[in-house]
Amino acid sequence: MNTKLIAEIALTHLFTKKKQTIIAMLGVTFGISMFIVMISFMTGVNQFMEDMAMDNTPHIHIYNPIQLNGHAIVEPASTETKNWVVLQHQRPKNVLPKIKNGMQVAAEIAAMPGVKGVVPSVTTQVFFNNGPVQIPGTISGVDVRKQDELYLTSGKMEEGNWDDLLKGTDVIVMGHGLAVKASVKVGDRISLTTPQGANHLVKVVGIFSYGISMLDDSKSYASLATVQKLVARDPSYVTDLNVKMNVMDEAAAFKTTLRKVYPNLYMEDWQEANASLLAGESIRNIMTFVISFTLLIVAGFGIYNIMNMNIISKMKDIAILKATGFESPQIVSVFLLESLIIGILGAGLGLLIGFGISYLLSITPFPAGQFVRINTFPVNFLVKHYLMGVSFGFVTTLIAGYMPALKAAKIDPVKIIRG
Amino acid sequence: MESILQAKAIVKSFPENPDLQILKGVSFTVEQGEFLSIVGKSGCGKSTLLYILSTMDTDYKGDMYMMGQHLNGWSQNQLAKFRNEHLGFVFQFHYLLPEFSALKNVMLPALKLNKYSSSEVKERAMAKLELVGMQDYADKLSSKLSGGQQQRVAIARALINDPAIIMCDEPTGNLDKNNSMNVFEIFKKLCSDNRQTIITVTHDPDFAAKSDRIIEMSDGLIIKQ
């Protein structure tokens, strides 16, 4: 077909109606740029929330939960006599939340393929005594070096050094919120009470902040030996194993294989631990897409309208073209090409503007205060989103332009020319 | 002389009023190189007949032959191709494309035909504009031309593909005496020199009187030919 001729007619139309062309283009530009900004920002927020949660969440958490036995031991004994055994308020056995051979298991798992590392830890509830007030919190004894290596804890320190945990016993680092509540500063000593009822005096050598108040208000860290001493257990006593994978998404699959090797251990992967966060994330993603699609559809209707008007104002021209021998597919091509040029230029401009706004947003200071560890708005810059934007824009203009173009091709020249 | 156009028992009614026949069985033959005028009062169906002859209106009963081909049942796209190659039109209300220059308007059907290179098309278009005395206005936007000038450009456009038949609906309707004479001379020359056939619908008795043959219509029928 006469591509050059069709392009010439389409371009002439676009250039003689510059205002109309630009307005139609801006419709697409607006739709695409808002799409880019929305999706970059929303995924940025999701990413940030996930990172924040994942900073401290092991990919697989292995521990001994408090378990009820389910049925009483007297039950099987009483089946012969057919007596009823009614047992109410069953109590759990006094079992230590200890992982058997914890250190050994940690070493074994750490050697498995795909595992980045394992941090064995002892976690216990404690009360921090601030005068007559007891502040509830937890203390985790961890392998100091490994914890830092896998969870970059030293990067979260507000004051003091993470490595100071290695310098001596009875030293802890505590969360920012907890430190405020306990009114301690780095270098202060604080007394704490363990669940067993023992009182200990420990020295605060650092204050950390994850930006998650739930953690910062209750958590503290110490070396493994310090906490083992606090709860009066031997050096093999480990309550939790925090496994970190090389690839986060392999955690669930790895957990299944791990279960076969250690059938007696209770395991939880990060997806289970963060189910509510992930649900929130998928809802935000759906919302982002719904809003973005709406914007694009609105832009599409804009193009449809303008192309329709364009065609109505060009009825005579179309009739002439047909009378002088232009066939329907060529008429369709002319008007479709006009829509596509509008769409492509509009989408291109939209990407630039979208990128610009996203960039400005990403350097805008975000006054989140102490609670969230962030200085500017979280924004993602992913090529994927830009490609999506262009293809959506392209497809919408194609559809929005095709219908009026078909209408143009159906015009009966006789009716127009005879008036 | 061979017949270039043959209409057999053309009957036409509009879908809004199927009982009222605008054409009640019109048959006639046109020879190559003939200069034919169709005359008649308003509403006698002469314009309707012209648009059927032009192949743009396909909603009629009867048979149409042009250049030895039976055109009934052709698709719109086939007919468009046929028009592009073999027919030229001059409409009552000149109808140029306002966004394009006079030259471009003349060139478009030839570019569509795609038989000559675009530089050749340009030369040929200039020659046709010269023929109608519009060569000085070639680069002007057609919307900037006066009515008479537009009509002459429209004639140049009708001629660009050297069509076998040129059909005109009131070609001199908007022209003064002088311009009408010019147009008539051009048509006359085309018939005699190039053996091109001209079919015009006209109200202008002087114009009709000078053509080779007159078909007079009344009430959807040919009453004199």
XYZ file of C-alpha atoms in Angstrom:
644
model
C 0.000 0.000 0.000
C 0.959 3.604 -0.451
C 2.599 4.083 2.939
C 4.305 7.328 2.079
C 1.122 8.906 0.757
C -0.864 7.798 3.817
C 1.791 9.178 6.149
C 1.790 12.444 4.232
C -1.965 12.873 4.526
C -1.945 11.941 8.212
C 0.893 14.339 9.013
C -0.746 17.167 7.073
C -3.923 16.651 9.087
C -2.007 16.651 12.368
C 0.032 19.724 11.501
C -2.864 21.848 10.305
C -4.756 21.095 13.522
C -1.822 21.671 15.866
C -3.910 22.670 18.874
C -6.165 19.656 18.618
C -3.178 17.359 18.137
C -1.407 18.761 21.167
C -4.498 18.473 23.364
C -5.026 14.861 22.344
C -1.345 14.215 22.962
C -1.455 15.805 26.399
C -4.300 13.473 27.338
C -2.042 10.509 26.726
C 0.929 12.286 28.300
C -1.032 12.923 31.475
C -2.274 9.342 31.661
C 1.150 7.806 31.132
C 3.063 10.167 33.386
C 0.606 9.643 36.234
C 0.831 5.902 35.631
C 4.617 6.053 35.907
C 4.559 8.214 39.024
C 1.882 6.121 40.708
C 3.470 2.799 39.987
C 7.007 3.968 40.820
C 5.876 5.444 44.102
C 3.580 2.610 45.115
C 6.103 -0.098 44.351
C 8.724 2.051 46.068
C 6.595 2.138 49.197
C 5.988 -1.598 48.992
C 9.672 -2.244 48.528
C 10.512 -0.014 51.447
C 7.982 -1.670 53.746
C 9.221 -5.072 52.721
C 12.854 -4.147 53.196
C 12.079 -2.664 56.572
C 10.294 -5.794 57.689
C 12.846 -8.085 56.098
C 15.748 -6.284 57.727
C 14.909 -8.080 60.886
C 12.919 -11.067 59.702
C 14.787 -14.299 59.166
C 13.901 -16.058 55.937
C 13.218 -19.156 57.954
C 12.697 -19.003 61.683
C 13.224 -22.247 63.552
C 11.978 -22.469 67.130
C 10.084 -24.522 69.673
C 6.597 -23.141 70.145
C 4.628 -23.800 73.296
C 2.585 -26.836 72.412
C -0.303 -28.540 74.115
C -0.254 -32.263 74.063
C -3.751 -32.570 72.600
C -4.903 -35.526 74.631
C -4.217 -36.602 78.170
C -2.147 -39.645 78.938
C -4.925 -41.063 81.065
C -7.182 -41.357 77.999
C -5.676 -44.497 76.421
C -5.515 -46.108 79.844
C -9.249 -45.652 80.402
C -10.569 -47.092 77.117
C -11.097 -50.583 78.550
C -13.302 -49.448 81.360
C -15.314 -47.186 79.063
C -15.282 -44.464 81.633
C -15.386 -40.871 80.589
C -12.281 -38.916 81.069
C -12.960 -35.205 81.244
C -9.915 -33.031 81.365
C -10.326 -29.290 81.464
C -7.727 -26.534 81.207
C -4.926 -28.761 80.176
C -1.566 -27.251 81.001
C 1.536 -27.511 78.873
C 4.412 -29.561 80.159
C 7.325 -27.708 81.590
C 9.486 -28.049 78.502
C 12.352 -25.744 77.799
C 11.947 -23.829 74.511
C 15.348 -25.220 73.703
C 16.327 -26.564 70.292
C 18.116 -29.843 70.828
C 21.675 -29.727 69.552
C 20.971 -26.180 68.440
C 24.561 -25.260 67.610
C 25.073 -28.495 65.733
C 21.856 -28.028 63.721
C 22.808 -24.429 62.959
C 26.144 -25.545 61.571
C 24.481 -28.279 59.502
C 21.887 -25.939 57.983
C 24.503 -23.278 57.294
C 26.397 -25.817 55.189
C 23.385 -26.603 52.987
C 23.270 -25.172 49.450
C 21.346 -21.923 49.016
C 21.764 -20.908 52.652
C 23.618 -17.704 53.296
C 23.966 -18.219 57.020
C 22.322 -19.192 60.268
C 22.274 -17.152 63.442
C 21.632 -19.195 66.561
C 20.074 -17.123 69.295
C 18.541 -17.232 72.750
C 15.543 -14.993 73.179
C 13.806 -14.373 76.435
C 11.381 -11.909 77.916
C 12.765 -9.576 80.545
C 11.655 -6.585 82.570
C 13.835 -3.523 82.537
C 13.600 -1.807 85.872
C 13.328 1.962 85.750
C 12.978 2.784 89.427
C 9.694 1.260 90.609
C 8.446 0.771 87.021
C 9.039 -2.436 85.127
C 9.252 -2.080 81.367
C 8.580 -5.294 79.455
C 10.959 -6.147 76.667
C 12.880 -8.971 75.104
C 16.525 -9.673 74.953
C 18.118 -11.759 72.239
C 21.475 -13.318 72.659
C 23.016 -13.707 69.238
C 26.224 -14.607 67.537
C 27.329 -10.979 67.320
C 29.483 -11.244 64.201
C 27.083 -13.408 62.268
C 24.037 -11.318 63.147
C 25.782 -8.246 61.802
C 26.969 -10.093 58.721
C 23.488 -11.354 57.832
C 21.211 -8.592 59.122
C 23.540 -5.575 59.004
C 22.633 -4.680 62.549
C 25.616 -2.361 62.882
C 24.034 -0.162 60.229
C 21.013 0.395 62.448
C 22.993 1.763 65.368
C 22.098 5.250 66.445
C 24.680 5.480 69.162
C 27.533 3.246 70.240
C 28.980 0.339 68.326
C 27.488 -3.049 67.617
C 30.905 -4.620 68.015
C 31.101 -3.360 71.602
C 28.903 -6.353 72.445
C 31.999 -8.456 72.007
C 33.966 -6.392 74.497
C 33.023 -7.925 77.775
C 30.008 -9.642 79.250
C 26.835 -8.111 80.634
C 26.651 -5.517 77.901
C 23.586 -4.943 75.721
C 22.349 -2.701 72.937
C 18.729 -1.634 73.080
C 16.071 -0.126 70.850
C 15.637 3.617 70.713
C 12.092 3.568 72.101
C 13.011 1.172 74.862
C 15.982 3.323 75.862
C 13.717 6.376 76.087
C 11.193 4.491 78.233
C 13.921 3.128 80.475
C 15.606 6.568 80.472
C 19.055 5.226 79.785
C 21.869 6.524 77.638
C 24.893 4.777 76.233
C 27.215 3.923 79.082
C 24.437 3.684 81.695
C 23.733 0.583 83.679
C 20.257 -0.843 83.987
C 18.824 -3.586 86.115
C 16.680 -6.274 84.505
C 14.574 -9.094 85.822
C 14.369 -12.438 84.047
C 11.230 -14.639 83.969
C 12.995 -16.867 86.446
C 12.971 -13.972 88.881
C 16.669 -13.211 88.886
C 17.918 -9.628 88.812
C 20.935 -8.644 86.760
C 22.755 -5.433 86.157
C 23.819 -4.833 82.558
C 25.545 -1.981 80.765
C 24.037 -0.321 77.717
C 26.726 0.095 75.054
C 24.553 1.090 72.120
C 21.150 2.188 70.938
C 19.670 1.016 67.644
C 16.693 2.053 65.596
C 15.028 -0.107 62.950
C 12.364 2.459 62.242
C 9.721 -0.030 63.326
C 8.384 1.078 66.667
C 7.277 -2.436 67.590
C 10.932 -3.485 67.558
C 12.524 -0.283 68.764
C 10.246 -0.115 71.799
C 10.903 -3.587 73.111
C 13.947 -5.273 71.687
C 17.494 -5.481 72.929
C 20.508 -7.542 71.879
C 23.394 -9.065 73.713
C 25.954 -11.763 73.033
C 24.855 -15.369 73.199
C 26.907 -16.002 76.328
C 25.423 -12.999 78.155
C 21.834 -14.122 77.646
C 22.662 -17.759 78.407
C 24.046 -16.491 81.660
C 20.948 -14.336 82.309
C 18.627 -17.311 81.976
C 21.095 -19.547 83.783
C 21.601 -22.081 81.022
C 24.602 -23.867 79.586
C 26.415 -22.657 76.430
C 24.587 -25.196 74.245
C 21.208 -23.626 75.063
C 19.666 -22.127 71.887
C 16.010 -21.183 71.442
C 15.920 -19.823 67.891
C 17.707 -20.417 64.637
C 17.399 -17.599 62.129
C 18.154 -18.853 58.639
C 18.970 -16.439 55.855
C 18.822 -17.651 52.263
C 20.790 -16.393 49.295
C 17.512 -15.962 47.400
C 14.621 -14.830 49.544
C 11.936 -16.459 47.429
C 13.463 -19.905 47.846
C 12.677 -19.879 51.553
C 9.315 -21.655 51.333
C 10.679 -24.467 49.174
C 13.766 -24.835 51.324
C 11.609 -25.002 54.431
C 9.843 -28.075 53.025
C 13.093 -29.925 52.453
C 14.363 -28.817 55.840
C 11.264 -30.257 57.496
C 12.140 -33.692 56.163
C 15.608 -33.490 57.682
C 14.459 -32.131 61.062
C 10.911 -33.368 61.530
C 10.853 -32.318 65.200
C 11.611 -28.644 64.675
C 8.982 -25.987 64.104
C 9.725 -23.732 61.146
C 8.156 -20.578 59.792
C 9.177 -18.810 56.578
C 9.089 -15.075 56.059
C 5.924 -15.206 53.963
C 3.999 -16.810 56.824
C 5.530 -14.432 59.321
C 4.605 -11.409 57.220
C 1.300 -12.606 55.796
C -0.502 -9.387 56.735
C 2.237 -7.240 55.238
C 2.167 -9.223 52.005
C -1.629 -9.035 51.840
C -1.398 -5.266 52.249
C 1.190 -5.176 49.514
C -0.908 -7.090 47.027
C -3.899 -4.871 47.780
C -1.780 -1.783 47.180
C -0.537 -3.294 43.936
C -4.062 -3.974 42.746
C -5.077 -0.439 43.647
C -2.114 0.979 41.780
C -3.028 -0.924 38.663
C -6.716 -0.087 38.875
C -6.002 3.622 39.209
C -3.365 3.551 36.493
C -5.617 1.712 34.090
C -8.398 4.164 34.813
C -6.094 7.036 33.950
C -5.114 5.374 30.703
C -8.697 4.573 29.809
C -9.671 8.185 30.441
C -6.827 9.246 28.174
C -8.093 6.711 25.641
C -11.561 8.224 25.713
C -9.964 11.603 25.188
C -8.272 10.363 22.046
C -11.451 8.646 20.927
C -13.376 11.885 21.310
C -10.858 14.026 19.532
C -10.432 11.545 16.689
C -14.188 11.316 16.382
C -14.522 15.098 16.159
C -11.623 15.149 13.759
C -13.390 12.682 11.523
C -16.706 14.494 11.689
C -14.973 17.705 10.642
C -13.264 15.821 7.813
C -16.332 14.081 6.390
C -16.052 16.029 3.148
C -12.378 15.255 2.786
C -13.007 11.588 3.370
C -15.770 11.609 0.768
C -13.420 13.261 -1.724
C -10.650 10.802 -1.021
C -13.085 7.967 -1.578
C -14.521 9.504 -4.740
C -11.061 9.910 -6.189
C -10.309 6.276 -5.539
C -8.989 5.809 -2.014
C -10.083 2.450 -0.622
C -11.460 1.861 2.874
C -8.283 0.243 4.300
C -6.321 3.307 3.237
C -8.778 5.654 4.920
C -8.532 3.526 8.067
C -4.743 3.670 7.845
C -4.714 7.458 7.576
C -6.765 7.995 10.714
C -5.222 5.140 12.643
C -1.804 6.537 11.867
C -2.905 9.912 13.201
C -3.996 8.277 16.479
C -0.776 6.307 16.701
C 1.393 9.352 16.169
C -0.584 11.133 18.885
C -0.267 8.055 21.098
C 3.452 7.515 20.609
C 4.419 11.148 21.016
C 2.106 11.482 23.997
C 3.446 8.321 25.608
C 7.064 9.372 25.033
C 6.458 12.742 26.602
C 4.525 11.015 29.389
C 7.530 8.825 30.198
C 9.807 11.838 30.414
C 7.414 13.780 32.611
C 6.671 10.681 34.691
C 10.377 10.128 35.209
C 10.848 13.792 36.098
C 8.072 13.793 38.696
C 9.265 10.468 40.115
C 12.777 11.848 40.389
C 11.591 15.007 42.116
C 9.549 12.874 44.496
C 12.542 10.672 45.229
C 14.599 13.672 46.361
C 11.786 15.344 48.304
C 12.560 15.231 52.038
C 10.087 13.074 53.910
C 9.694 14.147 57.525
C 9.001 10.746 59.022
C 10.514 11.502 62.400
C 12.019 8.806 64.567
C 9.565 6.132 63.657
C 10.548 5.430 60.119
C 14.130 5.288 59.003
C 13.755 7.260 55.799
C 14.815 10.674 54.527
C 13.016 11.008 51.198
C 9.977 9.434 49.598
C 10.662 5.868 48.507
C 10.455 5.662 44.702
C 11.369 2.772 42.437
C 12.871 3.293 39.005
C 12.214 0.146 37.005
C 12.525 -0.123 33.216
C 9.701 -2.652 33.359
C 7.218 0.031 34.456
C 8.278 2.393 31.693
C 7.879 -0.321 29.076
C 4.460 -1.112 30.526
C 3.477 2.552 30.320
C 4.486 2.823 26.666
C 2.746 -0.372 25.655
C -0.442 0.553 27.530
C -0.409 3.957 25.866
C 0.198 2.376 22.501
C -2.613 -0.140 22.866
C -5.128 2.386 24.214
C -4.498 4.802 21.365
C -4.676 1.960 18.891
C -8.100 0.923 20.162
C -9.309 4.488 20.677
C -8.180 5.425 17.176
C -9.409 2.311 15.437
C -13.106 2.809 16.083
C -13.326 6.337 14.658
C -11.102 5.263 11.751
C -13.517 2.446 10.933
C -16.334 4.946 11.092
C -14.455 7.156 8.641
C -14.023 4.247 6.258
C -17.751 3.560 6.348
C -18.723 7.079 5.273
C -20.868 7.034 2.152
C -19.320 9.599 -0.193
C -22.539 10.115 -2.167
C -24.441 11.371 0.874
C -21.717 13.896 1.712
C -21.057 15.128 -1.799
C -24.704 15.529 -2.735
C -25.237 17.445 0.494
C -17.399 4.195 -32.476
C -17.400 1.833 -29.527
C -19.585 2.283 -26.488
C -17.648 3.102 -23.350
C -20.577 3.236 -20.964
C -23.801 1.363 -21.064
C -26.667 1.690 -18.576
C -29.486 -0.816 -18.782
C -32.846 -0.320 -17.086
C -31.491 1.557 -14.069
C -34.097 1.755 -11.322
C -33.405 3.623 -8.131
C -35.408 4.327 -5.017
C -34.214 5.505 -1.634
C -34.517 3.152 1.348
C -36.485 5.789 3.305
C -39.221 5.683 0.674
C -38.952 2.447 -1.321
C -42.202 2.987 -3.248
C -41.093 6.256 -4.760
C -38.815 5.502 -7.692
C -36.399 8.300 -8.498
C -35.222 6.536 -11.657
C -37.807 4.389 -13.397
C -35.704 2.344 -15.758
C -33.126 4.478 -17.488
C -31.145 2.983 -20.372
C -28.612 4.661 -22.612
C -25.227 4.232 -24.185
C -22.289 6.622 -24.349
C -19.610 6.350 -27.026
C -15.943 7.038 -26.456
C -14.993 10.671 -27.027
C -18.545 11.882 -26.680
C -19.437 15.094 -24.849
C -22.776 14.337 -23.216
C -25.000 16.681 -21.246
C -27.800 15.466 -19.032
C -30.433 18.149 -18.472
C -33.764 18.344 -16.738
C -35.643 20.102 -13.998
C -34.593 19.866 -10.357
C -35.652 16.552 -8.857
C -35.925 14.741 -12.196
C -33.209 12.324 -11.018
C -30.325 13.488 -13.163
C -27.892 13.904 -10.268
C -28.971 10.566 -8.822
C -28.241 8.997 -12.193
C -24.800 10.634 -12.308
C -23.847 9.221 -8.915
C -24.904 5.768 -10.027
C -22.771 6.184 -13.155
C -19.921 7.353 -10.928
C -19.960 3.883 -9.231
C -20.140 5.531 -5.811
C -23.813 4.702 -5.410
C -24.253 0.946 -5.735
C -27.754 0.699 -4.361
C -29.803 0.382 -7.564
C -31.385 -2.166 -9.869
C -30.303 -2.636 -13.462
C -26.978 -3.258 -15.165
C -23.974 -1.040 -15.631
C -21.152 -1.615 -18.089
C -18.144 0.612 -18.290
C -15.133 0.078 -20.541
C -16.529 -3.323 -21.386
C -16.786 -4.449 -17.769
C -19.923 -5.380 -15.920
C -19.682 -3.412 -12.687
C -22.579 -4.921 -10.773
C -21.513 -6.850 -7.694
C -18.048 -5.328 -7.426
C -16.838 -4.562 -3.901
C -16.484 -0.957 -2.760
C -12.708 -1.303 -2.750
C -12.628 -2.704 -6.291
C -14.843 0.151 -7.432
C -12.589 2.661 -5.662
C -9.639 1.319 -7.631
C -11.645 1.488 -10.833
C -12.655 5.109 -10.130
C -9.087 6.038 -9.332
C -7.857 4.698 -12.627
C -10.624 5.325 -15.139
C -12.940 8.036 -13.825
C -12.511 11.712 -13.049
C -14.989 13.834 -11.095
C -15.880 17.472 -10.902
C -18.438 18.192 -8.221
C -20.907 20.996 -7.922
C -19.245 22.370 -4.804
C -15.614 22.084 -5.905
C -14.547 20.076 -2.806
C -10.803 20.317 -2.541
C -8.920 19.179 0.547
C -8.447 22.475 2.418
C -5.237 21.489 4.236
C -3.373 20.779 1.018
C -1.974 23.079 -1.664
C -3.643 23.250 -5.058
C -0.814 21.201 -6.543
C -1.044 18.536 -3.859
C -4.793 18.273 -4.366
C -4.205 17.540 -8.033
C -1.411 15.113 -7.241
C -3.232 12.991 -4.655
C -5.243 10.709 -6.996
C -2.088 10.110 -9.062
C -0.022 9.316 -5.983
C -2.770 6.903 -5.022
C -2.624 5.284 -8.470
C 1.111 4.888 -7.922
C 1.869 4.524 -11.610
C 4.420 7.310 -11.893
C 7.189 8.443 -9.581
C 6.327 11.403 -7.388
C 8.486 13.775 -9.445
C 6.691 12.682 -12.604
C 3.372 13.081 -10.859
C 4.360 16.601 -9.919
C 5.225 17.456 -13.517
C 1.989 15.997 -14.787
C 0.011 17.857 -12.119
C 1.673 21.122 -13.128
C 0.756 20.421 -16.755
C -2.896 19.876 -15.786
C -2.910 23.075 -13.731
C -1.509 24.909 -16.725
C -4.288 23.463 -18.828
C -6.856 25.133 -16.571
C -4.726 28.256 -16.162
C -3.972 27.730 -12.496
C -0.211 27.136 -12.640
C 0.515 30.370 -10.752
C -1.503 29.213 -7.769
C 0.027 25.743 -7.499
C 1.545 26.262 -4.061
C -1.390 28.108 -2.538
C -3.485 26.359 0.075
C -6.671 25.362 -1.672
C -8.776 26.930 1.086
C -7.213 30.301 0.167
C -8.458 30.149 -3.457
C -11.640 31.746 -4.784
C -14.612 29.620 -5.843
C -13.796 29.795 -9.553
C -10.145 29.004 -8.916
C -11.070 26.033 -6.761
C -13.371 24.742 -9.489
C -10.562 24.876 -12.029
C -8.175 23.071 -9.648
C -10.890 20.435 -9.165
C -11.031 19.976 -12.950
C -7.247 19.589 -13.066
C -7.561 16.957 -10.369
C -10.225 15.097 -12.352
C -7.826 14.963 -15.304
C -4.666 13.877 -13.526
C -4.936 10.141 -14.166
C -6.038 10.644 -17.786
C -9.386 9.029 -17.060
C -11.453 7.525 -19.834
C -14.594 9.205 -18.527
C -14.936 12.537 -16.744
C -18.169 13.095 -14.837
C -19.267 16.533 -13.777
C -22.108 17.663 -11.557
C -22.912 21.281 -12.514
C -19.271 22.045 -13.373
C -20.110 25.652 -14.203
C -22.716 26.147 -11.500
C -20.529 28.489 -9.511
C -18.678 30.117 -12.381
C -19.275 33.327 -14.308
C -19.852 33.403 -18.038
C -16.178 33.796 -18.855
C -15.001 30.960 -16.669
C -17.841 28.747 -17.895
C -16.623 29.257 -21.438
C -13.100 28.363 -20.401
C -14.243 25.149 -18.774
C -16.303 24.273 -21.830
C -13.289 24.827 -24.114
C -11.143 22.599 -21.941
C -13.708 19.795 -22.042
C -14.210 20.151 -25.753
C -10.489 19.873 -26.323
C -10.233 16.775 -24.146
C -12.922 15.074 -26.198
C -11.494 15.903 -29.561
C -7.774 15.607 -28.788
C -7.633 12.788 -26.244
C -10.844 10.944 -27.087
C -11.856 11.271 -23.425
C -15.549 10.997 -22.686
C -17.367 13.709 -20.763
C -20.701 13.326 -18.998
C -22.064 16.446 -17.336
C -25.221 17.180 -15.462
C -26.052 20.836 -16.005
C -28.651 23.530 -15.635
C -26.829 25.850 -17.995
C -28.701 25.713 -21.344
C -25.882 27.410 -23.270
C -23.371 24.940 -21.986
C -25.629 21.994 -22.810
C -26.479 23.323 -26.260
C -22.829 23.266 -27.291
C -22.197 19.648 -26.242
C -22.337 16.717 -28.659
C -25.466 15.191 -27.278
C -28.177 16.086 -24.789
C -30.171 13.655 -22.697
C -33.249 15.294 -21.253
C -34.806 13.745 -18.204
C -38.116 14.199 -16.488
C -39.609 12.324 -13.571
C -37.003 9.575 -13.553
C -37.211 8.832 -17.247
C -35.299 9.917 -20.323
C -37.702 11.905 -22.477
C -35.345 12.964 -25.191
C -31.939 11.828 -26.351
